[in-house]
PDB file of C-alpha atoms in Angstrom:
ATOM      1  CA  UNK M   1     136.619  66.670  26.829  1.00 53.00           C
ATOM      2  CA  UNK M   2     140.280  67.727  26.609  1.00 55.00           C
ATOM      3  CA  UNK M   3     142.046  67.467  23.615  1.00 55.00           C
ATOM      4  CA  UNK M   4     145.740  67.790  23.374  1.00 59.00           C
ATOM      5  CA  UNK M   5     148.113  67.750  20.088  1.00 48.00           C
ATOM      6  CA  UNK M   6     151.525  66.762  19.631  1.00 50.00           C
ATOM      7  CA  UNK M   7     153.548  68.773  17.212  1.00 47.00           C
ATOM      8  CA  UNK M   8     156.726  68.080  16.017  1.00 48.00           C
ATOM      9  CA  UNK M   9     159.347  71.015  14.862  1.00 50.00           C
ATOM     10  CA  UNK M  10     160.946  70.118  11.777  1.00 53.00           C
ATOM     11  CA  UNK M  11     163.943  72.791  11.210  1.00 60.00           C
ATOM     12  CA  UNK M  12     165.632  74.825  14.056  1.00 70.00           C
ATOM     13  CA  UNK M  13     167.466  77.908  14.615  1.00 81.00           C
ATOM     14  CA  UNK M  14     169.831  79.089  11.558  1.00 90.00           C
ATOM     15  CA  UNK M  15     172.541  80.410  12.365  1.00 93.00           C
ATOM     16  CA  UNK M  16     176.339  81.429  11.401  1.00 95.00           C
ATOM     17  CA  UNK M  17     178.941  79.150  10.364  1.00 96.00           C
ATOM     18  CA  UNK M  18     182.817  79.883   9.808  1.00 96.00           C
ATOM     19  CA  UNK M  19     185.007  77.730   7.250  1.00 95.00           C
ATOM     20  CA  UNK M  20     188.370  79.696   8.893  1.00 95.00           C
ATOM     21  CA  UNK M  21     188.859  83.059  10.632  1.00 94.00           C
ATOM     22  CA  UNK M  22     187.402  85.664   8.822  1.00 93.00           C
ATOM     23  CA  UNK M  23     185.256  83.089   6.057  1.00 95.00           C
ATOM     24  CA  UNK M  24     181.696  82.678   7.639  1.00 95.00           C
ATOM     25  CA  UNK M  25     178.353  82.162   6.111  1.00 95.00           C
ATOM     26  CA  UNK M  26     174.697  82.015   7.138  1.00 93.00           C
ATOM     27  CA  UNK M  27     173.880  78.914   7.166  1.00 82.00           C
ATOM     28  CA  UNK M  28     171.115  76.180   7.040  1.00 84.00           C
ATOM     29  CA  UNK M  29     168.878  75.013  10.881  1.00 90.00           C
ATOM     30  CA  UNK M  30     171.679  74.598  12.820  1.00 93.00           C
ATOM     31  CA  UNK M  31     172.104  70.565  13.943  1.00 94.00           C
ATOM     32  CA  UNK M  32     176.407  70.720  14.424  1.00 96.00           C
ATOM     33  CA  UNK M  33     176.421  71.038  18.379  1.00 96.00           C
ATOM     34  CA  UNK M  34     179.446  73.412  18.205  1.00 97.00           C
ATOM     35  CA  UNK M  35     177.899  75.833  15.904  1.00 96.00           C
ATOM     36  CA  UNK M  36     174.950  75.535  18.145  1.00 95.00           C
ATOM     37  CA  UNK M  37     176.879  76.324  21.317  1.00 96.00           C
ATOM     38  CA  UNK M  38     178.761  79.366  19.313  1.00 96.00           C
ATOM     39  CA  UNK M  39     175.460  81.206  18.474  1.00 95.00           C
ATOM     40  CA  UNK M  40     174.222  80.637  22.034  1.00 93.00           C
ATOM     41  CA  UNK M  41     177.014  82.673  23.073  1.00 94.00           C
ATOM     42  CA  UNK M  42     176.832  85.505  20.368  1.00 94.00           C
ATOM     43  CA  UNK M  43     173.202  85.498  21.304  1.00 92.00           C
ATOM     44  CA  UNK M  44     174.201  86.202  24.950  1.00 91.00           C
ATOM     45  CA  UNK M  45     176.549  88.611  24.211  1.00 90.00           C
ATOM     46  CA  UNK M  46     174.216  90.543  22.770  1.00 89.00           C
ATOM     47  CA  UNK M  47     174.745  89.990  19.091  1.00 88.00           C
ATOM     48  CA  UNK M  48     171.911  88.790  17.109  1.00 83.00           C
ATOM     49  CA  UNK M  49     173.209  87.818  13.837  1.00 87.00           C
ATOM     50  CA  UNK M  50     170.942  86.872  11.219  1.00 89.00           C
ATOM     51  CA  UNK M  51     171.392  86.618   7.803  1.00 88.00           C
ATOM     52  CA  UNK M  52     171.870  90.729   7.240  1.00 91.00           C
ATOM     53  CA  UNK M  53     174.409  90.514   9.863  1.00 92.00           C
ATOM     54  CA  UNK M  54     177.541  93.503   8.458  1.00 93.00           C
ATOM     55  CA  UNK M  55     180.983  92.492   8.110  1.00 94.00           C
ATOM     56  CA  UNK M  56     181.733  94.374  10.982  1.00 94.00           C
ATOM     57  CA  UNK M  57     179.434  92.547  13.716  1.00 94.00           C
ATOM     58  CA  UNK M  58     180.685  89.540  12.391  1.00 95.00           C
ATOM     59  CA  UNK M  59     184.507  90.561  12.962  1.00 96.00           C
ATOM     60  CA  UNK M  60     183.320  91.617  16.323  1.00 95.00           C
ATOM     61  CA  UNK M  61     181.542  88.180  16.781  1.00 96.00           C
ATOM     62  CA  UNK M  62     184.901  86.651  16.271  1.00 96.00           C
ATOM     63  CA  UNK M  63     186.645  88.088  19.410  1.00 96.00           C
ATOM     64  CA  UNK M  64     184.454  86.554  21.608  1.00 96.00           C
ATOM     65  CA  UNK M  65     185.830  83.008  20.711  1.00 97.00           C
ATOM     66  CA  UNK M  66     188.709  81.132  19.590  1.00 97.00           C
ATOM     67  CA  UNK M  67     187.815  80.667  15.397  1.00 97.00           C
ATOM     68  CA  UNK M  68     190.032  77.739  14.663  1.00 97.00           C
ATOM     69  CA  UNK M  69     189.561  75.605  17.421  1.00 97.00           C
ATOM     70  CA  UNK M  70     185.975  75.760  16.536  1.00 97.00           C
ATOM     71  CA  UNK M  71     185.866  74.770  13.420  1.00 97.00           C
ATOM     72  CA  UNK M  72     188.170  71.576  14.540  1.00 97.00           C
ATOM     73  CA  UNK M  73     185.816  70.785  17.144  1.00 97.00           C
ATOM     74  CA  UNK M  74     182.559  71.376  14.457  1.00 97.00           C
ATOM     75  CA  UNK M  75     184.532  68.742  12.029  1.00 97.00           C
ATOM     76  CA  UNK M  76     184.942  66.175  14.750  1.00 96.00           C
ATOM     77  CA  UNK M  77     181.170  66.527  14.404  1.00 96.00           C
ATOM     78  CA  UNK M  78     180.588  66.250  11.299  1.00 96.00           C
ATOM     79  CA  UNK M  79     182.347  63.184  10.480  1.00 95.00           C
ATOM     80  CA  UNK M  80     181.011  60.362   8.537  1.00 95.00           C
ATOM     81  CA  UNK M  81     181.235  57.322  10.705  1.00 94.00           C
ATOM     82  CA  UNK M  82     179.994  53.746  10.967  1.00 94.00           C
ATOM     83  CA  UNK M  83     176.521  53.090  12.487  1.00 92.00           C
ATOM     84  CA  UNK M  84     176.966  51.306  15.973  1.00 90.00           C
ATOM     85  CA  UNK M  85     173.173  50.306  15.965  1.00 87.00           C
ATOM     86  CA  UNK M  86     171.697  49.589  12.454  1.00 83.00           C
ATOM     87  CA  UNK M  87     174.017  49.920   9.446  1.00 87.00           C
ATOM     88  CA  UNK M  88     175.311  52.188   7.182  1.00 92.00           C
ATOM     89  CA  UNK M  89     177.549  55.490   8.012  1.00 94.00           C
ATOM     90  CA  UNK M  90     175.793  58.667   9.537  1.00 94.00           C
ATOM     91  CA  UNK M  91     177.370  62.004  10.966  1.00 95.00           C
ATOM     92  CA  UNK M  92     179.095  61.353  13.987  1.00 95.00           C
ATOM     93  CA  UNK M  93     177.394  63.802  16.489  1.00 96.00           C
ATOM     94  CA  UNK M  94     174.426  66.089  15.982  1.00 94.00           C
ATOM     95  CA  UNK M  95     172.367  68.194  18.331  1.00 94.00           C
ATOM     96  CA  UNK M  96     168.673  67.683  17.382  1.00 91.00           C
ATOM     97  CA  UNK M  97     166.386  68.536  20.508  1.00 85.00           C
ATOM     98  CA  UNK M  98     164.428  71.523  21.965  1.00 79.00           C
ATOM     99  CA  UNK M  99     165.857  73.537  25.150  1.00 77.00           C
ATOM    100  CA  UNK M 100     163.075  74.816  27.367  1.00 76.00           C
ATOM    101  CA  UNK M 101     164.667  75.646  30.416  1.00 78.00           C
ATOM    102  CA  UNK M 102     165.988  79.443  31.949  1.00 81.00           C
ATOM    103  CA  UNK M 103     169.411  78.568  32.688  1.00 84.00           C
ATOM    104  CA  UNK M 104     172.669  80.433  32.761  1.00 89.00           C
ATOM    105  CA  UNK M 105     174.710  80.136  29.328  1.00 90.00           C
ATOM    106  CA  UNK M 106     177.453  77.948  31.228  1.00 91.00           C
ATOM    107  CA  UNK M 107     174.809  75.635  31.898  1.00 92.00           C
ATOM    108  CA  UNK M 108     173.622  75.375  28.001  1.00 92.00           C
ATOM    109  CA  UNK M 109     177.064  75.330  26.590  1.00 94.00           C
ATOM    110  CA  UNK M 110     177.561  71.908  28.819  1.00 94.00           C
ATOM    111  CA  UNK M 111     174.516  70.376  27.657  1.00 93.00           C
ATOM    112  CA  UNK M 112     174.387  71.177  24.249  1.00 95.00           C
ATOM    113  CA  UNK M 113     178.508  70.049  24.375  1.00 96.00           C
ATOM    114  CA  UNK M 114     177.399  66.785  26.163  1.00 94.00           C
ATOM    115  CA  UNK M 115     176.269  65.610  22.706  1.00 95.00           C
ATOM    116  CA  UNK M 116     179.254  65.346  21.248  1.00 95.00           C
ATOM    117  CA  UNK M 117     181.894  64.680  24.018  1.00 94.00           C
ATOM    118  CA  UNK M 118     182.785  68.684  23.891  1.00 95.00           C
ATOM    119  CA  UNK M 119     184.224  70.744  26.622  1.00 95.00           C
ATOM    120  CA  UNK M 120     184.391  74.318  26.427  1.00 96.00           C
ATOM    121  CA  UNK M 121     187.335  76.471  28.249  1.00 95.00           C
ATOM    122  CA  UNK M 122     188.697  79.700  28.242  1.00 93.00           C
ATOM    123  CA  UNK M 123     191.696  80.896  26.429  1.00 91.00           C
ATOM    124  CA  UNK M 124     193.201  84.828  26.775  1.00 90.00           C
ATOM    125  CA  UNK M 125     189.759  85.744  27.233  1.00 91.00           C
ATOM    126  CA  UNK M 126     187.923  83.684  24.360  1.00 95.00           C
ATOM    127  CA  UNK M 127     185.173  81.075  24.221  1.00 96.00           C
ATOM    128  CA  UNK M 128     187.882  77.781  23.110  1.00 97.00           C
ATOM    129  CA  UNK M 129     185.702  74.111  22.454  1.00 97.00           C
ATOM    130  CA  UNK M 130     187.177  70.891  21.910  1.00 95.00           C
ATOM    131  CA  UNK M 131     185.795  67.324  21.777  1.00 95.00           C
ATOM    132  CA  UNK M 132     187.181  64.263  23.572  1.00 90.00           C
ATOM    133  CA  UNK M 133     187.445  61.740  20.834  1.00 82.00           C
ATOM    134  CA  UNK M 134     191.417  61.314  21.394  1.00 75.00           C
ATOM    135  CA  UNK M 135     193.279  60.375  24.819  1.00 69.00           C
ATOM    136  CA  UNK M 136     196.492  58.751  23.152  1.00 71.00           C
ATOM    137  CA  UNK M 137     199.556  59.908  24.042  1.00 70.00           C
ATOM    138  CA  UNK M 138     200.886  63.373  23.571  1.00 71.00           C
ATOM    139  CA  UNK M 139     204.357  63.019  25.332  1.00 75.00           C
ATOM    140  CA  UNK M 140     205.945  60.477  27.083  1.00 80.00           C
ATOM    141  CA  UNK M 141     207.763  61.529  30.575  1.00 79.00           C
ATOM    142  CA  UNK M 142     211.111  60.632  30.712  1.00 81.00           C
ATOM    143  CA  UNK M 143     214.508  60.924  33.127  1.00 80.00           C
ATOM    144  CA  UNK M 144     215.191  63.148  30.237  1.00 83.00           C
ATOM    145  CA  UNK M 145     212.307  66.101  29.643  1.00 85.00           C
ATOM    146  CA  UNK M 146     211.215  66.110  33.619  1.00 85.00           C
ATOM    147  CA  UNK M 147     212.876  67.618  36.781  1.00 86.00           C
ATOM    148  CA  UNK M 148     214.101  64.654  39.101  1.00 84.00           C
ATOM    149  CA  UNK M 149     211.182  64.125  41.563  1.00 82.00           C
ATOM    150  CA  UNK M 150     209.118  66.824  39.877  1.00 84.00           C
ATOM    151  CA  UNK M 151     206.126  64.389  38.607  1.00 80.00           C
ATOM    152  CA  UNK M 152     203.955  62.659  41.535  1.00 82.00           C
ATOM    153  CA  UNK M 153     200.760  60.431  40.133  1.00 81.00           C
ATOM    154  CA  UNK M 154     198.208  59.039  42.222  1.00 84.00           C
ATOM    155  CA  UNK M 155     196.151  55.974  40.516  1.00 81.00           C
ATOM    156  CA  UNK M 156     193.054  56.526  39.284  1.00 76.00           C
ATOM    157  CA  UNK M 157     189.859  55.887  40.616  1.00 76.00           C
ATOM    158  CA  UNK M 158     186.682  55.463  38.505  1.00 73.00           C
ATOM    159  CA  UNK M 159     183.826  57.075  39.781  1.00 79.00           C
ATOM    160  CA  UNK M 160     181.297  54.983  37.964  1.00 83.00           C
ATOM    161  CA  UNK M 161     181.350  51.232  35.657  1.00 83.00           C
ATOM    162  CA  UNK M 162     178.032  51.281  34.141  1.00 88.00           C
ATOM    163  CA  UNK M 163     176.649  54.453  32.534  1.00 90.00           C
ATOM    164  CA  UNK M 164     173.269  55.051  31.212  1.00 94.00           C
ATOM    165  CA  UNK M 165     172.442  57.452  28.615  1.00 93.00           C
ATOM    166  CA  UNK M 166     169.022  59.224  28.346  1.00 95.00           C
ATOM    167  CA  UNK M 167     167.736  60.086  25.114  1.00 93.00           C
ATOM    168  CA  UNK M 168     164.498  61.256  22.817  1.00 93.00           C
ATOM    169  CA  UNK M 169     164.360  58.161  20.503  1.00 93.00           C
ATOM    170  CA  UNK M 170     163.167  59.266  16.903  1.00 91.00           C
ATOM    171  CA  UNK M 171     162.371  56.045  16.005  1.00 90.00           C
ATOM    172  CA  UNK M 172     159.680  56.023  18.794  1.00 90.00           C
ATOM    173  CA  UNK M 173     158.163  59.369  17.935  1.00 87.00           C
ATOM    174  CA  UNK M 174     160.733  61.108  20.647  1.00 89.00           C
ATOM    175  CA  UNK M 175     159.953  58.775  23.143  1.00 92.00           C
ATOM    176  CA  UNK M 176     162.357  58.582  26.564  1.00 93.00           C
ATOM    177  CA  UNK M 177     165.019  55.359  25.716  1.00 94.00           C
ATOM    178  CA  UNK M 178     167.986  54.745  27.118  1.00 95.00           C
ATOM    179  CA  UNK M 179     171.240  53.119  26.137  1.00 93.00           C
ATOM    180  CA  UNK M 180     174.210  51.364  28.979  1.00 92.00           C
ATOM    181  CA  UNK M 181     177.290  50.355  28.950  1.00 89.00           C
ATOM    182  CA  UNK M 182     179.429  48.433  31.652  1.00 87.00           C
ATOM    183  CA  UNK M 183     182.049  46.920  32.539  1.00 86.00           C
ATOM    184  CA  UNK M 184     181.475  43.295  34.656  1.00 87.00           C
ATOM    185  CA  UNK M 185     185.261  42.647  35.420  1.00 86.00           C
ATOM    186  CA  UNK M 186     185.139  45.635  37.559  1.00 82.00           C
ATOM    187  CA  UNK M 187     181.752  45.229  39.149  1.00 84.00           C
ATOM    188  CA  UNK M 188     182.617  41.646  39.899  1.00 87.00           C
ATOM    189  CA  UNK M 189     185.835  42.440  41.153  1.00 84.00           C
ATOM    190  CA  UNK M 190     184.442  45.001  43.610  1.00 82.00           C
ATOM    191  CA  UNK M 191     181.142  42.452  44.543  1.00 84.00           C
ATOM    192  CA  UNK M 192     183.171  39.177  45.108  1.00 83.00           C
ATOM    193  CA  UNK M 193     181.427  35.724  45.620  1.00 75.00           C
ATOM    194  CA  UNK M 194     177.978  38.132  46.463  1.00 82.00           C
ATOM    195  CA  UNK M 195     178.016  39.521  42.784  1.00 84.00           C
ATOM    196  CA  UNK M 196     178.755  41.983  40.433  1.00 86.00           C
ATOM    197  CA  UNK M 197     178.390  45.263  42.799  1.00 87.00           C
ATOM    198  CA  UNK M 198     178.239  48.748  40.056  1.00 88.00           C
ATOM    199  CA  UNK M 199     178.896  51.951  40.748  1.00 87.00           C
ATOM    200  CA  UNK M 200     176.192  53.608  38.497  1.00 89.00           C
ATOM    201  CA  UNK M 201     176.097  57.093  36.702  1.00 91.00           C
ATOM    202  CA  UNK M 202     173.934  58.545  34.296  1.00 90.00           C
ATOM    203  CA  UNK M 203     173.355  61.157  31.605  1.00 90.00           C
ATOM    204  CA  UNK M 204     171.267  63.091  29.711  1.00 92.00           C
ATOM    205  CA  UNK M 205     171.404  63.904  26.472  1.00 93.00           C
ATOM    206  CA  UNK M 206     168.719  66.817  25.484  1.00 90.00           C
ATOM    207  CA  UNK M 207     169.783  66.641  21.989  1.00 92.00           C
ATOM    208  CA  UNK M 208     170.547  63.080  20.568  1.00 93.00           C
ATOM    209  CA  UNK M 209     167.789  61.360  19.081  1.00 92.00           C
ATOM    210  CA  UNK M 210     169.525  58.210  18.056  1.00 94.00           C
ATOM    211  CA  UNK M 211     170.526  55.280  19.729  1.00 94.00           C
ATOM    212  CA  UNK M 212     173.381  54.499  17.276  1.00 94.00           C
ATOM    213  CA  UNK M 213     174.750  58.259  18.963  1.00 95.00           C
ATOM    214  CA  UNK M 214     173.961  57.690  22.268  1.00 94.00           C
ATOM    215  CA  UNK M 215     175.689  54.652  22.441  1.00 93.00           C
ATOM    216  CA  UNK M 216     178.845  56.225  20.824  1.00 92.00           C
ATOM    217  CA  UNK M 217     178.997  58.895  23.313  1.00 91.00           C
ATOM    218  CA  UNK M 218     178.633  56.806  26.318  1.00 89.00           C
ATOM    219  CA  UNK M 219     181.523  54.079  24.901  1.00 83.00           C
ATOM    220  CA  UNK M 220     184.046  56.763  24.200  1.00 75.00           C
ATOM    221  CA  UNK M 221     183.635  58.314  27.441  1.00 64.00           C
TER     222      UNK M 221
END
């Protein structure tokens, strides 16, 4: 008869690391999702660093993307936070999954970034990744700092008020689970008498493993 096996991969891709511009080091299976996303591109620029990797590929390495803002994005990642399912503290986002798929490299920067709230852009020609973990305010608008009739703001208009979250549960052996949030003010606002009416979304995160994550991800966003 058939057989078929199930093996799981332990440790990923190594890869390099910087501490500030100029201070990087070879580190340990890769699990920070920015560091992740970094290689990916150094990989498909055509620089294969490993550990033997001279000073001067790594210099060159650096022009391709904007040093400081990644290590502030990587630290937003590696924050100790509080468990939202279970208890305890745990890093805040980690990429632990397997990428199978031939896609272009914008497509596997926004999926690997998906997994911790990140965003990539570009700035004077380099690779610049942030993280959405903070929408307070920057600046106010005033009479004072704007020119009269200058600002014009529409209201906003959600596109979705219940959001699903796909993920490879680890406590399941890496089974498919899934994690929602929603809001029922909203959906019963829109529904009336009939009942709550939701405008649904969904996403899929390829490299969280948790629930605890999942469920962060999905209630900041």
């Amino acid at each position: 008869g058939d057989h078929a096996m199930v093996a799981y991969v332990q440790q990923g891709m190594s890869g390099w690391v910087w501490t500030s511009p100029g201070v990087r080091v070879f580190g340990p299976p890769l699990v920070n999702p920015v560091w992740i996303a970094i290689n990916m591109l150094l990989r498909a620029r055509g620089l294969r660093l490993g550990a033997t990797a001279t000073t001067g590929q790594l210099d060159l390495a650096e022009t391709f993307f904007d040093v400081q803002a990644a290590i502030d994005a990587a630290s937003i990642c590696d924050q100790q936070v509080t468990a939202l399912v279970g208890t305890g503290s745990e890093t805040q986002f980690k990429f632990r999954g397997v990428l199978q798929e031939e896609k272009p490299l914008r497509d596997w920067l926004q999926e690997v970034l998906m997994n911790c709230l990140g965003y990539y852009t570009f700035s004077f020609g380099k690779l610049k990744i942030g993280v959405r973990v903070n929408s307070s305010t920057v600046e106010a608008f005033t009479v004072g700092n704007i020119v009269f009739n200058s600002l014009q703001l529409a209201p906003l208009k959600p596109s979705f008020d219940h959001l699903t979250a796909n993920f490879a549960d680890k406590d399941y052996k890496f089974v498919d689970n899934s994690v929602a949030v929603y809001d029922i003010d909203r959906a019963t606002l829109l529904g009336g008498a009939a009942g709550p009416l939701f405008l649904k979304s969904n996403v899929n995160l390829s490299g969280t493993c948790t629930k605890s994550q999942a469920a962060r991800i999905i209630s900041i966003r």
